[in-house]
mmCIF file of C-alpha atoms in Angstrom:
data_model
loop_
_atom_site.group_PDB
_atom_site.id
_atom_site.type_symbol
_atom_site.label_atom_id
_atom_site.label_comp_id
_atom_site.label_asym_id
_atom_site.label_seq_id
_atom_site.Cartn_x
_atom_site.Cartn_y
_atom_site.Cartn_z
ATOM 1 C CA MET K 72 -20.803 -5.169 -17.069
ATOM 2 C CA ALA K 73 -19.435 -8.600 -17.932
ATOM 3 C CA GLU K 74 -19.588 -11.384 -15.364
ATOM 4 C CA ASN K 75 -16.512 -12.523 -13.484
ATOM 5 C CA LEU K 76 -15.072 -15.726 -14.917
ATOM 6 C CA VAL K 77 -12.137 -16.120 -12.507
ATOM 7 C CA GLN K 78 -11.719 -14.765 -9.011
ATOM 8 C CA LEU K 79 -8.764 -15.124 -6.664
ATOM 9 C CA GLN K 80 -9.519 -14.329 -3.026
ATOM 10 C CA GLY K 81 -6.637 -13.956 -0.566
ATOM 11 C CA VAL K 82 -4.485 -16.341 -2.595
ATOM 12 C CA SER K 83 -0.946 -17.032 -1.376
ATOM 13 C CA LYS K 84 1.673 -19.445 -2.645
ATOM 14 C CA VAL K 85 4.769 -20.400 -0.658
ATOM 15 C CA PHE K 86 7.570 -22.578 -2.057
ATOM 16 C CA ASP K 87 9.661 -23.882 0.860
ATOM 17 C CA ASP K 88 10.450 -20.588 2.659
ATOM 18 C CA THR K 89 9.898 -18.346 -0.367
ATOM 19 C CA VAL K 90 6.659 -16.378 -0.662
ATOM 20 C CA ALA K 91 5.808 -16.317 -4.377
ATOM 21 C CA LEU K 92 2.380 -14.748 -3.875
ATOM 22 C CA ALA K 93 1.148 -12.824 -0.839
ATOM 23 C CA GLU K 94 -2.650 -12.808 -0.373
ATOM 24 C CA ILE K 95 -3.603 -11.398 -3.745
ATOM 25 C CA ASP K 96 -7.175 -10.528 -4.757
ATOM 26 C CA LEU K 97 -7.978 -10.502 -8.455
ATOM 27 C CA TYR K 98 -11.015 -10.962 -10.660
ATOM 28 C CA ILE K 99 -11.074 -11.571 -14.408
ATOM 29 C CA ARG K 100 -14.210 -10.870 -16.434
ATOM 30 C CA LYS K 101 -15.586 -12.980 -19.281
ATOM 31 C CA ASN K 102 -14.302 -12.045 -22.761
ATOM 32 C CA GLU K 103 -11.559 -9.891 -21.241
ATOM 33 C CA PHE K 104 -7.900 -9.712 -22.314
ATOM 34 C CA VAL K 105 -5.948 -9.461 -19.047
ATOM 35 C CA THR K 106 -2.157 -9.141 -18.895
ATOM 36 C CA LEU K 107 -0.088 -9.969 -15.824
ATOM 37 C CA LEU K 108 2.932 -7.697 -16.068
ATOM 38 C CA GLY K 109 6.060 -7.440 -13.973
ATOM 39 C CA PRO K 110 9.771 -8.252 -13.673
ATOM 40 C CA SER K 111 11.139 -11.768 -13.250
ATOM 41 C CA GLY K 112 10.171 -13.282 -9.914
ATOM 42 C CA CYS K 113 7.185 -10.976 -9.332
ATOM 43 C CA GLY K 114 4.648 -13.841 -9.172
ATOM 44 C CA LYS K 115 2.929 -13.472 -12.537
ATOM 45 C CA THR K 116 3.704 -16.986 -13.823
ATOM 46 C CA THR K 117 2.815 -18.477 -10.426
ATOM 47 C CA THR K 118 -0.563 -16.729 -10.666
ATOM 48 C CA LEU K 119 -1.071 -18.187 -14.153
ATOM 49 C CA ARG K 120 -0.137 -21.700 -12.986
ATOM 50 C CA LEU K 121 -2.558 -21.451 -10.062
ATOM 51 C CA ILE K 122 -5.403 -20.476 -12.399
ATOM 52 C CA GLY K 123 -4.446 -23.309 -14.763
ATOM 53 C CA GLY K 124 -4.321 -25.905 -11.995
ATOM 54 C CA PHE K 125 -0.594 -26.661 -12.309
ATOM 55 C CA GLU K 126 -0.095 -25.476 -8.717
ATOM 56 C CA GLU K 127 -2.370 -25.424 -5.666
ATOM 57 C CA PRO K 128 -2.602 -22.330 -3.467
ATOM 58 C CA THR K 129 -1.026 -22.421 -0.012
ATOM 59 C CA SER K 130 -4.006 -20.407 1.195
ATOM 60 C CA GLY K 131 -6.975 -18.575 -0.298
ATOM 61 C CA THR K 132 -9.620 -19.582 -2.836
ATOM 62 C CA ILE K 133 -9.756 -19.690 -6.641
ATOM 63 C CA TRP K 134 -13.227 -19.438 -8.191
ATOM 64 C CA PHE K 135 -14.136 -20.296 -11.780
ATOM 65 C CA ASN K 136 -17.651 -19.535 -12.999
ATOM 66 C CA GLY K 137 -18.765 -19.380 -9.371
ATOM 67 C CA GLU K 138 -17.248 -22.746 -8.364
ATOM 68 C CA ASP K 139 -14.301 -23.291 -6.019
ATOM 69 C CA ILE K 140 -11.574 -24.924 -8.163
ATOM 70 C CA SER K 141 -8.676 -24.403 -5.758
ATOM 71 C CA ASN K 142 -7.909 -28.129 -5.649
ATOM 72 C CA VAL K 143 -9.332 -29.202 -9.015
ATOM 73 C CA PRO K 144 -6.619 -30.717 -11.291
ATOM 74 C CA SER K 145 -5.744 -28.922 -14.524
ATOM 75 C CA TYR K 146 -7.278 -31.528 -16.859
ATOM 76 C CA LYS K 147 -10.704 -30.985 -15.284
ATOM 77 C CA ARG K 148 -10.685 -27.218 -15.837
ATOM 78 C CA GLN K 149 -12.146 -25.442 -18.877
ATOM 79 C CA VAL K 150 -8.739 -23.866 -19.370
ATOM 80 C CA ASN K 151 -5.997 -24.303 -21.968
ATOM 81 C CA THR K 152 -2.441 -23.032 -21.681
ATOM 82 C CA ILE K 153 0.172 -21.952 -24.232
ATOM 83 C CA PHE K 154 3.679 -21.917 -22.802
ATOM 84 C CA GLN K 155 6.817 -20.149 -23.992
ATOM 85 C CA ARG K 156 7.932 -23.472 -25.420
ATOM 86 C CA TYR K 157 5.062 -24.536 -27.640
ATOM 87 C CA ALA K 158 5.409 -28.286 -26.821
ATOM 88 C CA LEU K 159 4.250 -29.409 -30.252
ATOM 89 C CA PHE K 160 4.442 -33.109 -31.158
ATOM 90 C CA SER K 161 7.326 -33.364 -33.636
ATOM 91 C CA HIS K 162 6.197 -36.782 -34.901
ATOM 92 C CA LEU K 163 2.777 -35.397 -35.927
ATOM 93 C CA ASN K 164 1.984 -33.024 -38.770
ATOM 94 C CA VAL K 165 0.130 -29.728 -38.358
ATOM 95 C CA TYR K 166 -3.317 -31.304 -38.775
ATOM 96 C CA GLU K 167 -2.687 -34.056 -36.211
ATOM 97 C CA ASN K 168 -1.153 -31.637 -33.698
ATOM 98 C CA ILE K 169 -4.314 -29.545 -33.748
ATOM 99 C CA ALA K 170 -6.539 -32.641 -33.731
ATOM 100 C CA PHE K 171 -4.831 -34.209 -30.709
ATOM 101 C CA GLY K 172 -7.202 -32.917 -28.018
ATOM 102 C CA LEU K 173 -10.282 -33.588 -30.133
ATOM 103 C CA ARG K 174 -9.258 -37.194 -30.688
ATOM 104 C CA ILE K 175 -8.833 -37.669 -26.938
ATOM 105 C CA LYS K 176 -12.452 -36.485 -26.613
ATOM 106 C CA LYS K 177 -13.354 -39.089 -29.311
ATOM 107 C CA MET K 178 -15.121 -36.602 -31.535
ATOM 108 C CA PRO K 179 -16.389 -37.799 -34.956
ATOM 109 C CA GLU K 180 -13.863 -37.389 -37.778
ATOM 110 C CA ASN K 181 -16.124 -35.067 -39.785
ATOM 111 C CA VAL K 182 -16.478 -32.745 -36.759
ATOM 112 C CA ILE K 183 -12.711 -32.780 -36.201
ATOM 113 C CA LYS K 184 -12.077 -31.862 -39.844
ATOM 114 C CA GLN K 185 -14.614 -29.041 -39.712
ATOM 115 C CA LYS K 186 -13.108 -27.576 -36.531
ATOM 116 C CA ILE K 187 -9.521 -27.814 -37.793
ATOM 117 C CA THR K 188 -10.416 -26.164 -41.102
ATOM 118 C CA LYS K 189 -11.924 -23.250 -39.172
ATOM 119 C CA MET K 190 -8.865 -22.971 -36.920
ATOM 120 C CA LEU K 191 -6.397 -23.051 -39.806
ATOM 121 C CA GLN K 192 -8.285 -20.158 -41.385
ATOM 122 C CA LEU K 193 -8.245 -18.258 -38.110
ATOM 123 C CA VAL K 194 -4.459 -18.568 -37.672
ATOM 124 C CA ASN K 195 -3.636 -18.090 -41.385
ATOM 125 C CA LEU K 196 -2.242 -21.579 -41.928
ATOM 126 C CA GLU K 197 -4.551 -22.884 -44.667
ATOM 127 C CA GLY K 198 -2.697 -25.395 -46.825
ATOM 128 C CA TYR K 199 -0.243 -26.324 -44.063
ATOM 129 C CA GLU K 200 -2.187 -29.367 -42.831
ATOM 130 C CA LYS K 201 0.365 -31.977 -43.931
ATOM 131 C CA ARG K 202 3.499 -30.019 -43.074
ATOM 132 C CA ASP K 203 5.881 -31.328 -40.402
ATOM 133 C CA VAL K 204 5.908 -28.920 -37.462
ATOM 134 C CA ASP K 205 9.728 -29.005 -37.372
ATOM 135 C CA SER K 206 9.781 -27.463 -40.874
ATOM 136 C CA LEU K 207 7.776 -24.421 -39.726
ATOM 137 C CA SER K 208 9.118 -21.053 -38.635
ATOM 138 C CA GLY K 209 8.799 -19.918 -35.021
ATOM 139 C CA GLY K 210 5.774 -17.783 -35.850
ATOM 140 C CA GLN K 211 4.074 -20.642 -37.692
ATOM 141 C CA GLN K 212 4.745 -23.048 -34.824
ATOM 142 C CA GLN K 213 3.180 -20.563 -32.458
ATOM 143 C CA ARG K 214 0.087 -20.385 -34.666
ATOM 144 C CA VAL K 215 -0.203 -24.180 -34.517
ATOM 145 C CA ALA K 216 0.042 -24.064 -30.710
ATOM 146 C CA ILE K 217 -2.684 -21.396 -30.610
ATOM 147 C CA ALA K 218 -4.930 -23.409 -32.940
ATOM 148 C CA ARG K 219 -4.416 -26.567 -30.868
ATOM 149 C CA ALA K 220 -5.425 -24.681 -27.708
ATOM 150 C CA LEU K 221 -8.414 -22.867 -29.223
ATOM 151 C CA VAL K 222 -9.888 -25.817 -31.122
ATOM 152 C CA ASN K 223 -10.988 -27.277 -27.768
ATOM 153 C CA GLU K 224 -13.118 -24.151 -27.190
ATOM 154 C CA PRO K 225 -11.886 -23.389 -23.661
ATOM 155 C CA ASP K 226 -13.594 -20.718 -21.569
ATOM 156 C CA LEU K 227 -10.152 -19.377 -20.705
ATOM 157 C CA LEU K 228 -6.823 -19.352 -22.521
ATOM 158 C CA LEU K 229 -3.637 -18.812 -20.497
ATOM 159 C CA LEU K 230 -0.560 -17.572 -22.361
ATOM 160 C CA ASP K 231 2.820 -17.669 -20.603
ATOM 161 C CA GLU K 232 5.139 -15.306 -22.545
ATOM 162 C CA PRO K 233 4.281 -17.065 -25.846
ATOM 163 C CA LEU K 234 5.916 -14.383 -28.019
ATOM 164 C CA ALA K 235 9.268 -14.257 -26.228
ATOM 165 C CA ALA K 236 11.130 -16.357 -28.807
ATOM 166 C CA LEU K 237 9.990 -14.330 -31.838
ATOM 167 C CA ASP K 238 11.885 -11.506 -33.507
ATOM 168 C CA LEU K 239 10.586 -7.967 -32.987
ATOM 169 C CA LYS K 240 8.713 -7.575 -36.290
ATOM 170 C CA LEU K 241 6.980 -10.954 -36.055
ATOM 171 C CA ARG K 242 6.284 -10.393 -32.376
ATOM 172 C CA ARG K 243 4.376 -7.187 -33.144
ATOM 173 C CA GLU K 244 2.415 -8.905 -35.925
ATOM 174 C CA MET K 245 1.439 -11.719 -33.563
ATOM 175 C CA GLN K 246 0.417 -9.252 -30.856
ATOM 176 C CA GLN K 247 -2.206 -7.830 -33.188
ATOM 177 C CA GLU K 248 -3.288 -11.249 -34.414
ATOM 178 C CA LEU K 249 -3.753 -12.554 -30.869
ATOM 179 C CA LYS K 250 -5.836 -9.513 -29.959
ATOM 180 C CA ASN K 251 -7.988 -9.966 -33.072
ATOM 181 C CA MET K 252 -8.470 -13.690 -32.328
ATOM 182 C CA GLN K 253 -9.523 -12.940 -28.771
ATOM 183 C CA LYS K 254 -12.152 -10.435 -29.895
ATOM 184 C CA GLN K 255 -13.389 -12.676 -32.690
ATOM 185 C CA LEU K 256 -13.758 -15.783 -30.520
ATOM 186 C CA GLY K 257 -14.970 -14.061 -27.342
ATOM 187 C CA ILE K 258 -12.657 -16.192 -25.172
ATOM 188 C CA THR K 259 -11.040 -14.786 -22.026
ATOM 189 C CA PHE K 260 -7.265 -14.446 -22.394
ATOM 190 C CA VAL K 261 -4.814 -14.149 -19.488
ATOM 191 C CA PHE K 262 -1.416 -13.204 -20.841
ATOM 192 C CA VAL K 263 1.904 -13.108 -18.947
ATOM 193 C CA THR K 264 4.734 -10.828 -20.040
ATOM 194 C CA HIS K 265 7.525 -8.625 -18.722
ATOM 195 C CA ASP K 266 7.308 -6.418 -21.843
ATOM 196 C CA GLN K 267 5.546 -3.144 -21.005
ATOM 197 C CA GLU K 268 4.831 -2.201 -24.625
ATOM 198 C CA GLU K 269 3.311 -5.609 -25.272
ATOM 199 C CA ALA K 270 1.024 -5.274 -22.245
ATOM 200 C CA LEU K 271 -0.129 -1.768 -23.137
ATOM 201 C CA SER K 272 -0.843 -2.568 -26.790
ATOM 202 C CA MET K 273 -2.813 -5.793 -26.303
ATOM 203 C CA SER K 274 -4.743 -5.616 -23.052
ATOM 204 C CA ASP K 275 -8.143 -4.563 -21.813
ATOM 205 C CA THR K 276 -6.778 -4.742 -18.270
ATOM 206 C CA VAL K 277 -3.187 -4.719 -17.003
ATOM 207 C CA VAL K 278 -2.210 -6.179 -13.614
ATOM 208 C CA VAL K 279 1.195 -4.853 -12.512
ATOM 209 C CA MET K 280 2.979 -7.115 -10.014
ATOM 210 C CA LYS K 281 6.094 -6.903 -7.851
ATOM 211 C CA ASP K 282 7.429 -9.196 -5.103
ATOM 212 C CA GLY K 283 4.328 -11.407 -5.098
ATOM 213 C CA LYS K 284 1.919 -8.494 -4.697
ATOM 214 C CA ILE K 285 -0.361 -6.603 -7.055
ATOM 215 C CA GLN K 286 0.777 -3.001 -7.354
ATOM 216 C CA GLN K 287 -2.009 -1.694 -9.599
ATOM 217 C CA ILE K 288 -4.883 -2.915 -11.788
ATOM 218 C CA GLY K 289 -6.368 -0.798 -14.554
ATOM 219 C CA THR K 290 -6.718 -0.090 -18.252
ATOM 220 C CA PRO K 291 -3.482 0.512 -20.172
ATOM 221 C CA GLU K 292 -4.306 4.229 -20.275
ATOM 222 C CA MET K 293 -4.914 4.377 -16.527
ATOM 223 C CA ILE K 294 -1.758 2.443 -15.691
ATOM 224 C CA TYR K 295 0.364 4.692 -17.899
ATOM 225 C CA ASN K 296 -1.208 8.058 -17.114
ATOM 226 C CA GLU K 297 -2.126 7.511 -13.447
ATOM 227 C CA PRO K 298 0.520 5.216 -11.899
ATOM 228 C CA LYS K 299 -0.240 4.360 -8.290
ATOM 229 C CA ASN K 300 3.351 4.389 -7.087
ATOM 230 C CA ALA K 301 6.910 5.003 -8.182
ATOM 231 C CA PHE K 302 7.473 1.367 -9.161
ATOM 232 C CA VAL K 303 4.538 1.390 -11.588
ATOM 233 C CA ALA K 304 5.535 4.792 -12.969
ATOM 234 C CA ASP K 305 9.087 3.617 -13.576
ATOM 235 C CA PHE K 306 8.223 0.132 -14.868
ATOM 236 C CA ILE K 307 5.501 1.221 -17.293
ATOM 237 C CA GLY K 308 7.408 3.306 -19.782
ATOM 238 C CA GLU K 309 10.047 5.833 -18.848
ATOM 239 C CA SER K 310 9.461 8.524 -16.247
ATOM 240 C CA ASN K 311 11.029 11.472 -14.520
ATOM 241 C CA ILE K 312 10.353 10.927 -10.808
ATOM 242 C CA VAL K 313 11.472 13.916 -8.740
ATOM 243 C CA ASP K 314 10.908 15.275 -5.242
ATOM 244 C CA GLY K 315 8.158 17.825 -4.762
ATOM 245 C CA ILE K 316 6.224 19.672 -2.059
ATOM 246 C CA MET K 317 2.447 20.144 -2.228
ATOM 247 C CA ARG K 318 1.998 23.768 -1.213
ATOM 248 C CA ASP K 319 -1.781 23.605 -1.711
ATOM 249 C CA ASP K 320 -4.415 21.751 -3.717
ATOM 250 C CA CYS K 321 -3.350 21.857 -7.387
ATOM 251 C CA LEU K 322 -0.082 23.624 -6.537
ATOM 252 C CA VAL K 323 3.239 21.784 -6.298
ATOM 253 C CA GLU K 324 6.780 23.019 -5.778
ATOM 254 C CA ILE K 325 9.459 21.419 -7.955
ATOM 255 C CA SER K 326 13.091 22.515 -7.673
ATOM 256 C CA GLY K 327 12.053 25.648 -5.803
ATOM 257 C CA ARG K 328 9.489 26.699 -8.440
ATOM 258 C CA LEU K 329 5.686 26.587 -8.146
ATOM 259 C CA PHE K 330 3.641 24.726 -10.766
ATOM 260 C CA GLU K 331 -0.091 24.294 -11.195
ATOM 261 C CA CYS K 332 -1.239 20.652 -11.291
ATOM 262 C CA VAL K 333 -4.572 18.825 -11.109
ATOM 263 C CA ASP K 334 -4.032 16.760 -7.937
ATOM 264 C CA LYS K 335 -5.884 17.441 -4.695
ATOM 265 C CA GLY K 336 -6.239 15.952 -1.236
ATOM 266 C CA PHE K 337 -2.622 16.090 -0.105
ATOM 267 C CA GLY K 338 -1.551 17.755 3.117
ATOM 268 C CA ARG K 339 -0.311 21.323 2.913
ATOM 269 C CA ASP K 340 3.507 21.304 2.537
ATOM 270 C CA GLU K 341 3.499 17.502 2.207
ATOM 271 C CA ASN K 342 6.580 15.940 0.602
ATOM 272 C CA VAL K 343 5.537 14.023 -2.509
ATOM 273 C CA ASP K 344 6.920 12.223 -5.558
ATOM 274 C CA VAL K 345 6.245 13.992 -8.848
ATOM 275 C CA VAL K 346 6.024 11.960 -12.086
ATOM 276 C CA ILE K 347 6.415 13.615 -15.494
ATOM 277 C CA ARG K 348 6.717 11.499 -18.632
ATOM 278 C CA PRO K 349 9.610 12.413 -20.951
ATOM 279 C CA GLU K 350 7.296 12.964 -23.930
ATOM 280 C CA ASP K 351 5.280 15.506 -21.915
ATOM 281 C CA ILE K 352 8.219 17.882 -21.431
ATOM 282 C CA VAL K 353 8.406 20.696 -23.972
ATOM 283 C CA LEU K 354 11.696 22.481 -24.603
ATOM 284 C CA THR K 355 11.381 26.278 -24.616
ATOM 285 C CA PRO K 356 13.739 29.269 -24.705
ATOM 286 C CA ALA K 357 15.590 29.427 -21.390
ATOM 287 C CA ASP K 358 14.631 33.090 -20.812
ATOM 288 C CA ASP K 359 10.915 32.221 -20.655
ATOM 289 C CA ALA K 360 11.096 29.131 -18.409
ATOM 290 C CA LYS K 361 10.715 28.435 -14.690
ATOM 291 C CA LEU K 362 13.055 25.457 -15.036
ATOM 292 C CA THR K 363 16.214 25.482 -17.110
ATOM 293 C CA GLY K 364 18.953 23.006 -17.857
ATOM 294 C CA VAL K 365 21.872 22.139 -20.091
ATOM 295 C CA VAL K 366 21.640 19.421 -22.763
ATOM 296 C CA ARG K 367 24.162 16.750 -21.795
ATOM 297 C CA SER K 368 23.379 14.020 -24.361
ATOM 298 C CA VAL K 369 21.265 13.469 -27.482
ATOM 299 C CA THR K 370 20.337 10.026 -28.851
ATOM 300 C CA PHE K 371 18.325 9.432 -32.039
ATOM 301 C CA LEU K 372 15.727 6.685 -31.530
ATOM 302 C CA GLY K 373 13.934 6.731 -34.885
ATOM 303 C CA VAL K 374 10.643 8.465 -34.095
ATOM 304 C CA HIS K 375 12.159 10.917 -31.622
ATOM 305 C CA TYR K 376 15.315 12.169 -29.955
ATOM 306 C CA GLU K 377 16.107 11.234 -26.364
ATOM 307 C CA MET K 378 17.898 13.961 -24.465
ATOM 308 C CA ILE K 379 19.356 14.112 -20.974
ATOM 309 C CA ILE K 380 19.096 17.654 -19.635
ATOM 310 C CA GLU K 381 20.881 18.577 -16.408
ATOM 311 C CA GLY K 382 18.678 20.976 -14.454
ATOM 312 C CA HIS K 383 19.938 23.977 -12.518
ATOM 313 C CA ASP K 384 19.524 21.990 -9.285
ATOM 314 C CA GLY K 385 21.382 18.912 -10.554
ATOM 315 C CA ILE K 386 18.313 16.854 -11.554
ATOM 316 C CA ASN K 387 18.828 14.941 -14.804
ATOM 317 C CA TRP K 388 15.635 15.263 -16.866
ATOM 318 C CA LEU K 389 14.826 12.685 -19.562
ATOM 319 C CA VAL K 390 13.137 14.363 -22.545
ATOM 320 C CA HIS K 391 11.661 12.816 -25.707
ATOM 321 C CA SER K 392 11.149 15.244 -28.562
ATOM 322 C CA THR K 393 10.961 15.226 -32.358
ATOM 323 C CA LEU K 394 13.202 18.308 -32.268
ATOM 324 C CA LYS K 395 16.734 18.156 -30.905
ATOM 325 C CA GLU K 396 18.937 20.714 -29.220
ATOM 326 C CA PRO K 397 22.740 20.492 -29.499
ATOM 327 C CA VAL K 398 24.764 19.224 -26.537
ATOM 328 C CA GLY K 399 25.788 22.133 -24.327
ATOM 329 C CA THR K 400 22.737 24.271 -25.128
ATOM 330 C CA THR K 401 20.816 25.832 -22.218
ATOM 331 C CA VAL K 402 17.084 25.245 -22.630
ATOM 332 C CA GLY K 403 13.852 25.748 -20.714
ATOM 333 C CA LEU K 404 11.652 22.864 -19.530
ATOM 334 C CA SER K 405 7.877 23.254 -19.618
ATOM 335 C CA PHE K 406 4.936 20.914 -18.909
ATOM 336 C CA ALA K 407 1.172 21.315 -18.638
ATOM 337 C CA PRO K 408 -0.700 20.958 -15.302
ATOM 338 C CA PHE K 409 -2.399 17.716 -16.406
ATOM 339 C CA ASP K 410 0.998 16.177 -17.289
ATOM 340 C CA ILE K 411 2.159 16.465 -13.666
ATOM 341 C CA HIS K 412 1.211 13.422 -11.598
ATOM 342 C CA ILE K 413 1.561 13.539 -7.800
ATOM 343 C CA MET K 414 2.104 10.441 -5.622
ATOM 344 C CA LYS K 415 2.383 10.008 -1.883
ATOM 345 C CA LYS K 416 5.871 9.229 -0.655
ATOM 346 C CA GLU K 417 4.765 6.180 1.305
ATOM 347 C CA ASN K 418 3.427 4.560 -1.882
ATOM 348 C CA ALA K 419 6.801 4.679 -3.559
ATOM 349 C CA SER K 420 8.372 1.290 -4.240
#
């Protein structure tokens, strides 16, 4: 198990009368790619700024490599940050932008050249040394910002929505490149985004936040397949969240029908929230199904069709399928026991 590089213990941040963070506990391991994920105003960027030293906590302690850095200024931390705006120096070329931090450290010119050559190879910008940064595309400018941050060999790199300004195709390319860089260099990355797909595709660990609190921490698979509450289930991908009653261990009632599931430990006849992902619903002939509904809309989304199916009890089910049924058709809805996820009502957000 890797050692903890960063640890936040009971950290809160209050701006005037607004609570941005409420006593969060979080640890980040060495060589880990951690993503802070949540809607605007959830506290993810505040958390990043506290780790980077751009803000001081109102209460609580921030540890870095076992040392309390809660009040240590940003320039004394082994941390570099890439912001949404890359903040490149327009009067310097690519080489000098990357060299800036090394020159401040007064490194020998031959060492600077060696390090920059390595970085340009890493970010696929060989031959761009003398180019003006203003002449570069958004993706190329981002690569320069990454190289400038990594050339200083920080223990930790903080990335505040650095891909937000890129178009979709380039954004996906850069997601993979960032992940590859992180693995190759062995540097801890903490990445902030509100994009669920981005978080799931890049991260070792995802931290889902809402209203200044951590809702769930886990691997992308765990966050997606085992959401802790209704907010996480709804925010991470699309979900059907419906009312249910736990009649017994591994037996839940949905819309007056009994279904086997894999969840245990709930009270008998306890009201629960039931989460079923749209891709886990299989359409079957209506005569063979416990649940039936009428197809109300069909939308083609490239890799699958998205259908809204109005159930016999008025529930609108969201279904993703590679096969479509015409609007107005009555169909059956089926799902496997392990595709039914049960949550306590009091955990719903």
